[in-house]
PDB file of C-alpha atoms and ligand atoms in Angstrom:
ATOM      1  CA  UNK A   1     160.783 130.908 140.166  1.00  0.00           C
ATOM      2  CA  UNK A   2     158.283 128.887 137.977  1.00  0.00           C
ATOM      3  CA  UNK A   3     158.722 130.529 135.045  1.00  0.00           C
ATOM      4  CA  UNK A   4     160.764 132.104 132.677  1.00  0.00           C
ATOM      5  CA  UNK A   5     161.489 135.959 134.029  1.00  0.00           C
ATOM      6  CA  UNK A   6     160.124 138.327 132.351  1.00  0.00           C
ATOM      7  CA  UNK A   7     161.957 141.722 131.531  1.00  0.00           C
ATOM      8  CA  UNK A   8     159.537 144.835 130.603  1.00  0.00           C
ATOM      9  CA  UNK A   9     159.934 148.083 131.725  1.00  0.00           C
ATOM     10  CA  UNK A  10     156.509 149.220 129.761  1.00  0.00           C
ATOM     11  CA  UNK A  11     154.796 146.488 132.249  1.00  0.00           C
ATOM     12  CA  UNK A  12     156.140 147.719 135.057  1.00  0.00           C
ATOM     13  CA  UNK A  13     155.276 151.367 134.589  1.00  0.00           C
ATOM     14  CA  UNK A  14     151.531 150.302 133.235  1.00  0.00           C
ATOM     15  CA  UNK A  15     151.601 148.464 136.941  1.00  0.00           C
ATOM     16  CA  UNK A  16     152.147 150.781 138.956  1.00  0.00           C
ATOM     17  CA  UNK A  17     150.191 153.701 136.893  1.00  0.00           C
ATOM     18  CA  UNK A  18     147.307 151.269 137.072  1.00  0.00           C
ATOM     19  CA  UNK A  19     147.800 150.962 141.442  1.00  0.00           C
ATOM     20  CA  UNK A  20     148.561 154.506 141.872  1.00  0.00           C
ATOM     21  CA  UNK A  21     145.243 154.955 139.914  1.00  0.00           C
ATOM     22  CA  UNK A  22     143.031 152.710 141.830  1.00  0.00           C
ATOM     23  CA  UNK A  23     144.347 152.802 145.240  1.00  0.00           C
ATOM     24  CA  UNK A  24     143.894 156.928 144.476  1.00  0.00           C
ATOM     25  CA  UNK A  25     141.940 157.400 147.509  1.00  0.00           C
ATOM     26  CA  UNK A  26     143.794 154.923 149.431  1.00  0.00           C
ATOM     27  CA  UNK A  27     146.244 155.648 152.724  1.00  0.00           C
ATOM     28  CA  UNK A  28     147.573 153.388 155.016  1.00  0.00           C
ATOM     29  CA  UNK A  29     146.562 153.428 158.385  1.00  0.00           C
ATOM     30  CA  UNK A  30     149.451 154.677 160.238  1.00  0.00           C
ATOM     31  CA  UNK A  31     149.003 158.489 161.851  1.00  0.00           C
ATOM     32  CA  UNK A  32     150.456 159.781 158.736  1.00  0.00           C
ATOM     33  CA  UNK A  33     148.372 158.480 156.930  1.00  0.00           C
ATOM     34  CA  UNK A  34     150.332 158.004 153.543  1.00  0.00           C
ATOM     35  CA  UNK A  35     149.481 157.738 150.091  1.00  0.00           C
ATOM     36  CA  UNK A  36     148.011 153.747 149.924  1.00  0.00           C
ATOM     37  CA  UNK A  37     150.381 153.237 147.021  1.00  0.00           C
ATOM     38  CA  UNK A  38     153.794 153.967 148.734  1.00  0.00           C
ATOM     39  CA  UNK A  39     152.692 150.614 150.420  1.00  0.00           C
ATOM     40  CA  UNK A  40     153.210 148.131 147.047  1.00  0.00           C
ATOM     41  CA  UNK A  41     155.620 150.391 145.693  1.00  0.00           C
ATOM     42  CA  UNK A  42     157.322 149.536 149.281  1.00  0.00           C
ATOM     43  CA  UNK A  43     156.547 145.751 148.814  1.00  0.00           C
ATOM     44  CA  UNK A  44     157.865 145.731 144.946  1.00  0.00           C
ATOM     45  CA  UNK A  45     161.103 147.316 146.077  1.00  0.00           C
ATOM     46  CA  UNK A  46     161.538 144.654 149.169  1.00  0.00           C
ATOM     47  CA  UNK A  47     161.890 142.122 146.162  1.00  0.00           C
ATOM     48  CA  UNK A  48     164.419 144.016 143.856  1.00  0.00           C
ATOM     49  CA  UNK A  49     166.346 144.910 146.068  1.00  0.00           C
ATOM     50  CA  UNK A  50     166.939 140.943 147.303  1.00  0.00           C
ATOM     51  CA  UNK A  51     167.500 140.233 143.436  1.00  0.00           C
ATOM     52  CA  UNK A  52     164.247 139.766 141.900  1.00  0.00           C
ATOM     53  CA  UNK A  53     164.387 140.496 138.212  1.00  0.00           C
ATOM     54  CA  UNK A  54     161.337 139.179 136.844  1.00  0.00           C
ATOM     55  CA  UNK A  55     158.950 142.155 135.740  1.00  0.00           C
ATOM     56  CA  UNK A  56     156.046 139.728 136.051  1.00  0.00           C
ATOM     57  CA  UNK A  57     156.592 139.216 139.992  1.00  0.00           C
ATOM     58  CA  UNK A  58     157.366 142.988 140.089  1.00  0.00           C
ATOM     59  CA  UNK A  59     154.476 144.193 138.863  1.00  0.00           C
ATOM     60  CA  UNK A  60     152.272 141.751 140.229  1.00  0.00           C
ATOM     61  CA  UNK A  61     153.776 143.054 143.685  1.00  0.00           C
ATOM     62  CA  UNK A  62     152.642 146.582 142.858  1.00  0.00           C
ATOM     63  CA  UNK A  63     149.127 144.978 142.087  1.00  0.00           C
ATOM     64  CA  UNK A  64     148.729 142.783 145.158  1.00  0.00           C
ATOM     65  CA  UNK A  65     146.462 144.885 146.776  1.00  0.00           C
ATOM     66  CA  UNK A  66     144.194 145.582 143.946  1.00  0.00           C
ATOM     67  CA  UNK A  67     141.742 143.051 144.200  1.00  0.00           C
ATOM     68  CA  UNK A  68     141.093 143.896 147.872  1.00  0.00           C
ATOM     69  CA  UNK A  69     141.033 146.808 148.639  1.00  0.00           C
ATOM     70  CA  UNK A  70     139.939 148.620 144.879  1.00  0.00           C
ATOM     71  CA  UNK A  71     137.080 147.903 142.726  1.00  0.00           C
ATOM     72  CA  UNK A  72     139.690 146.442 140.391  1.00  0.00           C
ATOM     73  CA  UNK A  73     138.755 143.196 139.289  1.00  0.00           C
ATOM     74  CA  UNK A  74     140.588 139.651 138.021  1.00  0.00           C
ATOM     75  CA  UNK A  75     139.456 140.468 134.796  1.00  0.00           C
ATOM     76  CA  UNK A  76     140.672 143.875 134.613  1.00  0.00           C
ATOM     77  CA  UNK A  77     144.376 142.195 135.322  1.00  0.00           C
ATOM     78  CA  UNK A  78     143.636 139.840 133.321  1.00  0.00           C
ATOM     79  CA  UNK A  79     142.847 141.670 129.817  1.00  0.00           C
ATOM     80  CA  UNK A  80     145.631 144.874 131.115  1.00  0.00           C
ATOM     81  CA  UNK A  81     148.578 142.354 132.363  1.00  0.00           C
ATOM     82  CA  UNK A  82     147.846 138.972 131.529  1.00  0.00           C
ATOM     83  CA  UNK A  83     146.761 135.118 133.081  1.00  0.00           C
ATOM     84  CA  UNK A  84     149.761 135.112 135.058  1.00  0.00           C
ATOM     85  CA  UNK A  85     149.708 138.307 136.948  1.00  0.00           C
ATOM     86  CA  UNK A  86     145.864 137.556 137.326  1.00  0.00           C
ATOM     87  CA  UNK A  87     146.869 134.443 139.004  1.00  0.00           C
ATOM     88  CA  UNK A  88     149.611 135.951 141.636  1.00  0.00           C
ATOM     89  CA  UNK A  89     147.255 138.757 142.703  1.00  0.00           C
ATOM     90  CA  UNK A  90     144.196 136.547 143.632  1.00  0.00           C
ATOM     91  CA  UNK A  91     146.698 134.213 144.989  1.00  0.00           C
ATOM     92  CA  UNK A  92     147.807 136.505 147.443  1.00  0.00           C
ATOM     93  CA  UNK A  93     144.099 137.924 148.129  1.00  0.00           C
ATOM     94  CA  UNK A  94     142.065 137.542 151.127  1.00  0.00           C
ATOM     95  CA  UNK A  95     138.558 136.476 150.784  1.00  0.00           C
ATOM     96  CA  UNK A  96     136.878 139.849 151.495  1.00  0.00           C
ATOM     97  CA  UNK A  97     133.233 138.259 152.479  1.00  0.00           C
ATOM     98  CA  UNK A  98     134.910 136.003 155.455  1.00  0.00           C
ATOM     99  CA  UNK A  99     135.065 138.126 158.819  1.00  0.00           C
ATOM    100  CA  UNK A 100     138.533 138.957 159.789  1.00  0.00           C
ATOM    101  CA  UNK A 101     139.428 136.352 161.930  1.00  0.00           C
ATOM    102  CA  UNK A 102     138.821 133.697 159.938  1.00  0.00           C
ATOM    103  CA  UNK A 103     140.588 135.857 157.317  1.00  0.00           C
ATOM    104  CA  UNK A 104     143.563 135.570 158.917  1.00  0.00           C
ATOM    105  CA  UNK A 105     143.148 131.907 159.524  1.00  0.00           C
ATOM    106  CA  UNK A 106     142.450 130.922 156.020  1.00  0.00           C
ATOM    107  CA  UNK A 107     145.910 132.978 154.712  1.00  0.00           C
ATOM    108  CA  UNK A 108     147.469 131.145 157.240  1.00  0.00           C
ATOM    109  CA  UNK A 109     146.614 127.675 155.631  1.00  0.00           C
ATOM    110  CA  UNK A 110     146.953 129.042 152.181  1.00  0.00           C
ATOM    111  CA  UNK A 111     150.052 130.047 152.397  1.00  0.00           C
ATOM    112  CA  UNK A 112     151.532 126.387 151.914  1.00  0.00           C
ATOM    113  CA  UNK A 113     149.825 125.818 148.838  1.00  0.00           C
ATOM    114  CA  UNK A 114     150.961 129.069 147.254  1.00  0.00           C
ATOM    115  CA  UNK A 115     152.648 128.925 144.016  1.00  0.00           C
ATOM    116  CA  UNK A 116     156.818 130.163 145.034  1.00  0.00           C
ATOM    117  CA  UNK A 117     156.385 133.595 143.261  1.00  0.00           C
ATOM    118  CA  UNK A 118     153.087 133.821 145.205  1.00  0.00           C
ATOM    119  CA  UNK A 119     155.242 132.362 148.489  1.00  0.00           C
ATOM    120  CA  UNK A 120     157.761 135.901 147.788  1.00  0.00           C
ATOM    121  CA  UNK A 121     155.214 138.416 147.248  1.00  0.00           C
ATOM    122  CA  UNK A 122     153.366 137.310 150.142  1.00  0.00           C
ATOM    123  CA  UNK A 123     156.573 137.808 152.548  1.00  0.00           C
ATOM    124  CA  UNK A 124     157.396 141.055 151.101  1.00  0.00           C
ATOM    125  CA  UNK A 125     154.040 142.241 151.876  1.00  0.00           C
ATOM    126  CA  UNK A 126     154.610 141.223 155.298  1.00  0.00           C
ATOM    127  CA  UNK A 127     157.876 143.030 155.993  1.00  0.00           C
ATOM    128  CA  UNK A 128     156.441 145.980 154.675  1.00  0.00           C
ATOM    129  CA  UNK A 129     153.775 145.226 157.513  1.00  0.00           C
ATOM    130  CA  UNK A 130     155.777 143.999 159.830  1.00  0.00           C
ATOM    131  CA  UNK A 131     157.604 147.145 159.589  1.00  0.00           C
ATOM    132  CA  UNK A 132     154.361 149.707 159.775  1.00  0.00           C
ATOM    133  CA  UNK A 133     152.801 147.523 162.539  1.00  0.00           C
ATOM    134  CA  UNK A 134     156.848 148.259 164.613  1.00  0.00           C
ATOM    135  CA  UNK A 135     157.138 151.792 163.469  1.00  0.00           C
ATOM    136  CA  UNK A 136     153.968 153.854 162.105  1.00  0.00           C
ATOM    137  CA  UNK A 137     150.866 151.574 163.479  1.00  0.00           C
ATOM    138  CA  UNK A 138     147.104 152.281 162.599  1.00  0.00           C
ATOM    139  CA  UNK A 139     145.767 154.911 165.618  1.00  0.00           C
ATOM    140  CA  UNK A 140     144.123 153.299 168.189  1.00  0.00           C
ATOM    141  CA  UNK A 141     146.190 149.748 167.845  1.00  0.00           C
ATOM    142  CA  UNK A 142     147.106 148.510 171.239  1.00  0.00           C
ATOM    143  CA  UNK A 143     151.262 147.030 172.301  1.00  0.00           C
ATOM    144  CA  UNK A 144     148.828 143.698 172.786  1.00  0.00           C
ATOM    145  CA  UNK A 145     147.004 143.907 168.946  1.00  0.00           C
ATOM    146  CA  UNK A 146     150.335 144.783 167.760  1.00  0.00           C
ATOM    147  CA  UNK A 147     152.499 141.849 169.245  1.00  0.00           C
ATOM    148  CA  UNK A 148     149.382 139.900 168.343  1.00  0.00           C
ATOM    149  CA  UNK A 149     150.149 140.955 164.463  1.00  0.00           C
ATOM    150  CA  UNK A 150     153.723 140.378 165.016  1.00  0.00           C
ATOM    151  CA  UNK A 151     153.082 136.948 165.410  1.00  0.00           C
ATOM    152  CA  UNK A 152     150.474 135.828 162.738  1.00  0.00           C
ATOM    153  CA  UNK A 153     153.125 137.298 160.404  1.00  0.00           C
ATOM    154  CA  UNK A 154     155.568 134.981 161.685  1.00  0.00           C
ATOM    155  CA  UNK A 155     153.301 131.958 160.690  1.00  0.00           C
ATOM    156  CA  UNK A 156     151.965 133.027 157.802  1.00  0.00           C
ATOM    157  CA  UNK A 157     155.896 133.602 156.596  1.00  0.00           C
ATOM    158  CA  UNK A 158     157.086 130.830 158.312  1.00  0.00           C
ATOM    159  CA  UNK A 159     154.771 128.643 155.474  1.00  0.00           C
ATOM    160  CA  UNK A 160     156.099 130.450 152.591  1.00  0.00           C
ATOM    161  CA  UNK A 161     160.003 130.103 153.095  1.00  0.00           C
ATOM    162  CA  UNK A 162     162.570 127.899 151.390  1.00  0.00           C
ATOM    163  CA  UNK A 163     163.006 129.880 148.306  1.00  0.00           C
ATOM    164  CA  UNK A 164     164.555 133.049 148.677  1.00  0.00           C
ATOM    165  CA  UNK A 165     166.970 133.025 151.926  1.00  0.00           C
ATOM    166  CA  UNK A 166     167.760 136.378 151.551  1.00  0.00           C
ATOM    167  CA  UNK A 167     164.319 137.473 151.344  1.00  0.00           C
ATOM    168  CA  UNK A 168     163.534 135.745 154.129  1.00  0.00           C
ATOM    169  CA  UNK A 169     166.677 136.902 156.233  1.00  0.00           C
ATOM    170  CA  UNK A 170     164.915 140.200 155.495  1.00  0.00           C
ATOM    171  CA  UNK A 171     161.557 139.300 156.869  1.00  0.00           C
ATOM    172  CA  UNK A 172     163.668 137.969 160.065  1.00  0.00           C
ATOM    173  CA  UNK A 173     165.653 141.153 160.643  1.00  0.00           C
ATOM    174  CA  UNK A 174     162.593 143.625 160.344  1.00  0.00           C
ATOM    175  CA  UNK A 175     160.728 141.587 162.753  1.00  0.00           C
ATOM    176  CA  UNK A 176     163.670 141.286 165.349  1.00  0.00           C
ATOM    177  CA  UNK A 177     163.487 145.382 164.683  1.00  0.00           C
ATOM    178  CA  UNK A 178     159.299 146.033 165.173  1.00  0.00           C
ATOM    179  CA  UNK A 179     159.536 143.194 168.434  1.00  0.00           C
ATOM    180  CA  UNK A 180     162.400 145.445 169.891  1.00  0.00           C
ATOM    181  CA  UNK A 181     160.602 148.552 169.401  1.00  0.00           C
ATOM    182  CA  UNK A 182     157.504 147.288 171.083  1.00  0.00           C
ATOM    183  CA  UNK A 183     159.135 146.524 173.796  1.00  0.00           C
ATOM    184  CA  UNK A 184     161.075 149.546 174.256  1.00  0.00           C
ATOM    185  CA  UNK A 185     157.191 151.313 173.677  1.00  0.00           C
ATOM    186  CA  UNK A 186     155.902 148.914 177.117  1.00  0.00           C
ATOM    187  CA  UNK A 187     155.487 150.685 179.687  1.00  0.00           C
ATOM    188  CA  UNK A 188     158.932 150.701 181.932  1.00  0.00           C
ATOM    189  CA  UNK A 189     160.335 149.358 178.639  1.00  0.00           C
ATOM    190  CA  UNK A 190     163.477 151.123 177.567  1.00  0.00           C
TER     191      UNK A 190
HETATM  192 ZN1   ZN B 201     149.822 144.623 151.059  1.00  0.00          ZN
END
């Protein structure tokens, strides 16, 4: 971690108030079809709960998904939480006008040029996905698309590790998990 951690309660709260209030007519795609926001508070908790303290990388975990899926912008995080929060939610952005394979491609060979706190909010969003994609996938999403998600995951994460083994171990454990229930979901799986 780059720089010195940041402890603010205040920030965190004005975070998440500031998701909850943008993603409001957000929900994830699995059948039930939850709340959008349970998914950053999900990501935010991945990280304190492997030991990350900084209220910067916190709250910037609650924001990740502002950029691209609200009509929050980089200036709005900029002038509410500041230059370096800006910076870790676009760095973890997708560029919306590319079409979604080449989405995936260009995260893919971001991801090594990722600042570390970027590198850790990046893998806790994909647990959090790894685990949906296992356990409560989008309607309609095939074994095939799933295992096919599994997998760019494992890539994508693959370039952001060295920093936070624990984190990390995580990331591998949930995967093992989501790959074992797909193939207990094949057909003449267990
Ligand atoms: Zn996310």
């Amino acid at each position: 971690m780059t720089n010195q951690p940041t402890t603010s309660l205040p920030l965190l709260f004005c975070a998440l108030s500031f998701a909850a209030d943008h993603h409001r007519f957000g929900r994830r795609k699995g059948e039930e079809a939850s709340p959008y926001i349970n998914h950053p508070i999900a990501v935010a908790a991945e990280l304190a709960e492997v030991g990350v303290t900084d209220h910067k990388i916190l709250a910037a975990a609650l924001l990740h998904d502002t950029l691209e899926d609200t009509d929050a912008t980089p200036e709005d995080l900029e002038r509410e939480f500041g230059p370096r929060i800006r910076r870790l939610v676009e760095a973890v952005t997708d560029d919306g006008s590319l079409p979604k394979e080449q989405r995936k491609q260009a995260q893919l060979e971001q991801a090594r040029h990722m600042e570390t706190d970027a590198k850790l909010i990046r893998i806790a969003d994909k647990i959090c996905n790894v685990r949906d994609v296992g356990f409560a996938p989008a309607a309609g999403w095939s074994l095939n698309r799933r295992r096919e998600y599994l997998d760019w995951t494992e890539h994508v994460v693959d370039r952001c590790r060295g920093h936070l083994l624990p984190l990390e171990r995580r990331y591998d454990d949930v995967l093992a998990e989501s790959r074992a229930q797909l193939d207990s979901e094949e057909p003449g799986g267990e």
